[in-house]
XYZ file of C-alpha atoms in Angstrom:
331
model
C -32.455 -2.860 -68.887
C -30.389 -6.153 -70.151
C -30.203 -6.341 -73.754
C -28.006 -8.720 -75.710
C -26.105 -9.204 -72.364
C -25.095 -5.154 -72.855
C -26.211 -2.894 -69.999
C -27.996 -0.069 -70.644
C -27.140 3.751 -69.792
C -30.249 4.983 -69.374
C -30.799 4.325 -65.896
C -28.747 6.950 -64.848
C -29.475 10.855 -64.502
C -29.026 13.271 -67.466
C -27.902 16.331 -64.722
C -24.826 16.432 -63.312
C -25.150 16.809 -59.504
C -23.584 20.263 -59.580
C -26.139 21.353 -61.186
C -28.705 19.592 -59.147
C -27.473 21.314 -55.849
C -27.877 24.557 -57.419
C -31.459 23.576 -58.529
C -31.534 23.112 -54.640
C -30.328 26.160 -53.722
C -32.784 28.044 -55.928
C -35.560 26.349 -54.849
C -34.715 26.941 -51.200
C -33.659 30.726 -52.583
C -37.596 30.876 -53.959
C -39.542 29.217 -50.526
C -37.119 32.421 -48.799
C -38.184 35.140 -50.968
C -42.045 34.646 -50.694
C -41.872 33.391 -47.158
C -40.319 36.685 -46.480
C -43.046 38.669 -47.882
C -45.784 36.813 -46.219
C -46.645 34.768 -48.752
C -48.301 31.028 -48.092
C -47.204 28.410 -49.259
C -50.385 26.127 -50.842
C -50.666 22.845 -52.171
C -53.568 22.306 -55.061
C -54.089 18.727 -56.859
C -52.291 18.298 -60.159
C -54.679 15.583 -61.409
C -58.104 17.276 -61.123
C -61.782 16.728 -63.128
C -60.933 20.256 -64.691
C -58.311 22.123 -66.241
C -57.477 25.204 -68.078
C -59.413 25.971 -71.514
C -56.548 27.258 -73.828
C -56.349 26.707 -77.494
C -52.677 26.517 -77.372
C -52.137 23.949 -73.770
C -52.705 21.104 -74.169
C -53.654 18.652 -70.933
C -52.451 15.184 -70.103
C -55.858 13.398 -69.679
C -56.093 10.246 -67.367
C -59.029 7.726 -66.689
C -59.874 7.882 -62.858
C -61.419 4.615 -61.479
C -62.154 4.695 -58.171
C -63.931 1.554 -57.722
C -66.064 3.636 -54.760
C -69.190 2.310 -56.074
C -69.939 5.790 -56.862
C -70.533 6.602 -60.738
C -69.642 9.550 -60.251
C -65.983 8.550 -59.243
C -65.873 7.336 -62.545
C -64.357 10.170 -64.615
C -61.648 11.572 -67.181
C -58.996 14.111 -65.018
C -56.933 16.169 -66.332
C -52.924 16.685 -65.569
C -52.927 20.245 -64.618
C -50.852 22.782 -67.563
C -50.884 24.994 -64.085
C -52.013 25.402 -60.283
C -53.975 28.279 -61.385
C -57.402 27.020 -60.681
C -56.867 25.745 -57.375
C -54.693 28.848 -56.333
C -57.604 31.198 -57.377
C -60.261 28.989 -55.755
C -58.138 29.290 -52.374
C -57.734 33.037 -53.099
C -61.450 33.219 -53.335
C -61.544 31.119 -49.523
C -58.454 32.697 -47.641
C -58.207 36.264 -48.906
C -54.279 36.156 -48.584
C -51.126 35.582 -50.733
C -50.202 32.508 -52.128
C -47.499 30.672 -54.036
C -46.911 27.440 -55.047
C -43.833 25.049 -56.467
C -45.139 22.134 -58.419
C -44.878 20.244 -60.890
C -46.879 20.589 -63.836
C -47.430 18.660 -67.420
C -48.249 19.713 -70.862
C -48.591 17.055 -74.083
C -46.450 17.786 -76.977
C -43.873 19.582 -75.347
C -40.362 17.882 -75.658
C -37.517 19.939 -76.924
C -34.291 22.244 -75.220
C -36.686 24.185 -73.538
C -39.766 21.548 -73.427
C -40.274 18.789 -70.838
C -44.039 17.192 -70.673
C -43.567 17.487 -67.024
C -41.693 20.208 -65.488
C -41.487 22.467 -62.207
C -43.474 25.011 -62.354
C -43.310 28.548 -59.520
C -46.799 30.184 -59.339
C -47.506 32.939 -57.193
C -50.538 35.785 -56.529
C -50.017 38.879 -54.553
C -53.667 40.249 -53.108
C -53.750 43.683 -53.941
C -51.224 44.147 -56.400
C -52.415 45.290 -60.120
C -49.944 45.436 -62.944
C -47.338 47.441 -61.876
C -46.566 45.854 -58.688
C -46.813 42.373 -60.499
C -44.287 43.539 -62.657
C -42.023 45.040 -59.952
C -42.591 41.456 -57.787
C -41.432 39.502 -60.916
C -38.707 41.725 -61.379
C -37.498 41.429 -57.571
C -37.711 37.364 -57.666
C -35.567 37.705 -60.746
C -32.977 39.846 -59.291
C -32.609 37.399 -56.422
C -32.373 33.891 -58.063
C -30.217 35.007 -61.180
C -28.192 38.078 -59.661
C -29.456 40.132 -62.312
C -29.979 43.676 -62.575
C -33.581 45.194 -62.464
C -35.563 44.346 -65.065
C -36.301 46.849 -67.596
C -39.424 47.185 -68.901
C -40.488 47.105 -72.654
C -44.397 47.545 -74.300
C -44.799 44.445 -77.009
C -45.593 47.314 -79.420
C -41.723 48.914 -78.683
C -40.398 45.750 -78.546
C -41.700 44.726 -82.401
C -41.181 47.914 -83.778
C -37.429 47.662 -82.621
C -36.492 43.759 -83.913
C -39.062 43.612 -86.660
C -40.049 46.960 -88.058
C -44.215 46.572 -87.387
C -46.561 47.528 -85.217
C -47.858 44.789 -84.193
C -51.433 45.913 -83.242
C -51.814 47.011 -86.851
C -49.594 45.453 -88.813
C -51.436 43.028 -91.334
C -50.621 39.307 -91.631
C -49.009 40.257 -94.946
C -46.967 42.741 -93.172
C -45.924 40.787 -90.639
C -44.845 37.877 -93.516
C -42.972 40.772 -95.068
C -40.978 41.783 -92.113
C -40.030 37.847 -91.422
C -39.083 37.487 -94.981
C -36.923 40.891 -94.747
C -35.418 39.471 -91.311
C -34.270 36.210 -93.322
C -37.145 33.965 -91.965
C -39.307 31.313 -93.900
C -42.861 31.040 -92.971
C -44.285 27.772 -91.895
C -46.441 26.706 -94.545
C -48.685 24.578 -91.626
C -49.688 28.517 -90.306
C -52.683 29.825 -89.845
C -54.010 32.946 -91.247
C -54.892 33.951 -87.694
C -53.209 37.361 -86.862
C -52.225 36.273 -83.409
C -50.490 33.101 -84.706
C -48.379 35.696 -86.842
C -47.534 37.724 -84.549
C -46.488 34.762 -82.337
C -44.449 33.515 -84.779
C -42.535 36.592 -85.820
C -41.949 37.128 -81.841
C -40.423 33.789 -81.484
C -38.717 34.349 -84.363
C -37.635 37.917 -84.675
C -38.315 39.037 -81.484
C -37.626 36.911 -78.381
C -33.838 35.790 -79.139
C -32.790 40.068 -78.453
C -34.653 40.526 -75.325
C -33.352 40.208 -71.571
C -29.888 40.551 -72.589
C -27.458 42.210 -69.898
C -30.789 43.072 -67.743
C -33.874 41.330 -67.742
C -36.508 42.293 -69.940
C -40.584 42.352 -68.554
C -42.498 42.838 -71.802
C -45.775 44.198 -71.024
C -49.127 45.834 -73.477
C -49.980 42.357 -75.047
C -52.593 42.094 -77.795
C -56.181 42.161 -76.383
C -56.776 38.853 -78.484
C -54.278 37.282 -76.513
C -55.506 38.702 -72.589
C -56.236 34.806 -71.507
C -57.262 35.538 -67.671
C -55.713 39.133 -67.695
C -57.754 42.205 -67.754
C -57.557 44.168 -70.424
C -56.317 47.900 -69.567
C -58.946 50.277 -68.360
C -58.164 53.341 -70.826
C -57.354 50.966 -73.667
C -59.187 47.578 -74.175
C -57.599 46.456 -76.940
C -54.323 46.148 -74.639
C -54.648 43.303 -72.089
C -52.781 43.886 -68.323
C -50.530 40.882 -69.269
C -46.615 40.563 -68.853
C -43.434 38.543 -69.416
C -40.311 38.004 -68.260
C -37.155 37.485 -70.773
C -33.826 36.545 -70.118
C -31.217 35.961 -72.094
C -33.796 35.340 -75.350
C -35.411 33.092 -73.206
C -39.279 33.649 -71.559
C -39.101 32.775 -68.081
C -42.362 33.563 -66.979
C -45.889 34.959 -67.704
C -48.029 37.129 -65.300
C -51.520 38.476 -65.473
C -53.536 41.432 -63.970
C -55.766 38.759 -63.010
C -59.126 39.033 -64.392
C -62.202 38.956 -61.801
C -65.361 39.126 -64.335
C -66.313 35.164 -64.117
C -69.076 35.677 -66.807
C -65.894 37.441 -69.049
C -63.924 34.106 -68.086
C -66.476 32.080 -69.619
C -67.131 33.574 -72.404
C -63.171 33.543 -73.151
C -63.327 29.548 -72.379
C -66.352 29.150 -74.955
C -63.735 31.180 -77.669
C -60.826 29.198 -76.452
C -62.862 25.784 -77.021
C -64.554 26.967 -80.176
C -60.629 27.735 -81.715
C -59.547 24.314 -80.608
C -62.418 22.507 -82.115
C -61.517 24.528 -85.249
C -58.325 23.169 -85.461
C -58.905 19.854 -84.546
C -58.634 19.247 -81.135
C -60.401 18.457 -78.645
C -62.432 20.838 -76.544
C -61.796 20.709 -72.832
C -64.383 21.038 -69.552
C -65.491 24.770 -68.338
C -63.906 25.368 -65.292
C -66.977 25.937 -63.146
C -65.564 25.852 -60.144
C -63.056 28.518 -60.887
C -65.875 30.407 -62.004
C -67.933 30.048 -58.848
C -65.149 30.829 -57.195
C -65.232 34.100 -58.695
C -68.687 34.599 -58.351
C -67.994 34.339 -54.551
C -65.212 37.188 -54.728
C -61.988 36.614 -55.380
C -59.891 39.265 -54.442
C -58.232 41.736 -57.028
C -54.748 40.585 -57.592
C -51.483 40.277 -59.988
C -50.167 36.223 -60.587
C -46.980 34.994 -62.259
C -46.553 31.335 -63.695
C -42.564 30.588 -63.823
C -40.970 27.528 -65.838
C -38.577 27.139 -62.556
C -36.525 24.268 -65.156
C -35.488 27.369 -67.643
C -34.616 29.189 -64.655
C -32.125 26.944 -63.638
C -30.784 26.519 -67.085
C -30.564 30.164 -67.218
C -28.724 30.446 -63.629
C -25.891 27.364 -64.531
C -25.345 27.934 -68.250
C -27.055 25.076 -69.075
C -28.277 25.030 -73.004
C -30.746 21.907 -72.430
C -33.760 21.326 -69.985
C -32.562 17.768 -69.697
C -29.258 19.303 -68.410
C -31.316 20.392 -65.154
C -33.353 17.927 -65.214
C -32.821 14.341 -62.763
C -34.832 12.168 -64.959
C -36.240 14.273 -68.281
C -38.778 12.544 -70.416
C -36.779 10.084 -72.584
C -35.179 8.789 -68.692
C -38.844 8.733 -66.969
């Protein structure tokens, strides 16, 4: 753009192409490693009439006018937060393994580690259950960064060891103790909603020490926070979810994926009844995910990656816009 006869900068590219050929490399490095597993390769829509119901994502809405004729094909979609409801509907179809590269988009997040649209890696393995997720996730990682195996670490260890709780028992006013003994100050805009303390106090307190030197998979998450995991069979107030840290960074976050559809939607109903609560806006059940389900979908373990952090993490880079061709403030 021309202003005041000066010419503008911010046409060009915030990445330097160095950096973009190794994002090339890594993608080509991530097509390899689930190609060679038998793993297909799927495409689902990123603008659909659903989306995920989670009190803390929230979707891009856009007004679809078909001008068919057809009422019907006048409707709100949604910019998918993930693939995961058209993977899991083509697991229910095909039965087989699947993963995905796409792009995916998320409102309010800009920031070193935030883009509202960003590359996303999503993958399900039919027949795995949490240990083999975990050992999958751990094998992609070992191949794109060059890292050791990860090692793996319950949530419970991993609090006890950076703040001094436990954090399945640990009150709220425990948990604001420990952050005000680890030189934090509490957000005054916080909730008193356990799991947004111990969210905090893992961002916080917890997250910058893991994955250094070897990867860290962080795994025995709060029951209250299972979104479409299980929860573990011999102790339900532990949900079958896991998450990969490197460098004090979360890379990505896999699931024991839960099969129950009624279970589903009752977690949707609490999901929308927690964002209505705090103002926002509730969001479609995804009834087609839940039929889905209802048909069969086979028992499996999924992992969502931010593929953008990955990079970051693989050049050195301390900025998602460093990765990044065109980041939001260039789109």
């Amino acid at each position: 753009m021309i202003d005041g006869g000066q010419l503008s900068n911010d046409w060009r590219p915030t990445a330097r192409l160095d950096r973009l050929r190794r994002r090339a490399e890594l993608l080509r490095e991530t097509r390899a490693f689930f190609t060679e597993r038998g793993f297909l390769e799927i495409e689902t829509p990123v603008l659909s009439r659903e989306t995920i119901v989670d009190r803390h994502l929230d979707p891009l809405s856009v007004r679809c006018d078909m001008e068919t004729g057809d009422a019907s094909d006048s409707a709100r979609g949604w910019l998918q937060t993930s693939p995961e409801l058209g993977m899991k509907r083509a697991l229910a179809a095909y039965g087989v393994s699947l993963f995905q590269v796409t792009r995916a988009f998320r409102a309010g997040e800009v920031g070193v580690r935030h883009n509202p649209e960003f590359t996303m890696v999503e993958w399900y393995e039919v027949g795995a259950g949490i240990d083999a997720g975990i050992e999958r996730l751990s094998q992609y990682a070992e191949r794109l960064l060059g890292r050791p195996p990860a090692r793996r670490v319950s949530y419970a260890d991993a609090f006890q060891a950076h703040a001094g709780i436990n954090p399945h028992r640990a009150t709220i006013e425990a948990m604001a103790e420990a952050g005000s003994r680890l030189g934090k100050t509490v957000p005054e805009s916080l909730p008193r909603d356990p799991d947004a303390w111990r969210n905090w106090l893992l961002a916080e307190c917890v997250e910058p020490h893991l994955g250094w030197g070897e990867p860290a998979i962080v795994w025995g998450y709060p029951a209250s926070q299972a979104a479409l995991a299980r929860l573990h069979p011999d102790d339900p107030a532990v949900a079958e979810r896991f998450e990969l840290y490197v460098d004090g960074v979360e890379l990505a976050n896999g699931y024991h994926e839960l099969l129950d559809a009624n279970e589903l939607a009752a977690r949707a109903r609490s999901q929308n009844r927690a964002r209505e609560a705090g103002g926002k806006t509730g969001l479609p059940a995804p009834n087609r995910l839940l039929n889905a389900m209802r048909a069969g979908m086979p028992s499996c373990a999924g992992v969502a990656l931010g593929f953008d952090r990955l990079v970051m993490i693989a050049t050195g880079s301390t900025d998602i816009r460093e990765v990044m061709a065109f980041p939001w403030d260039r789109a």
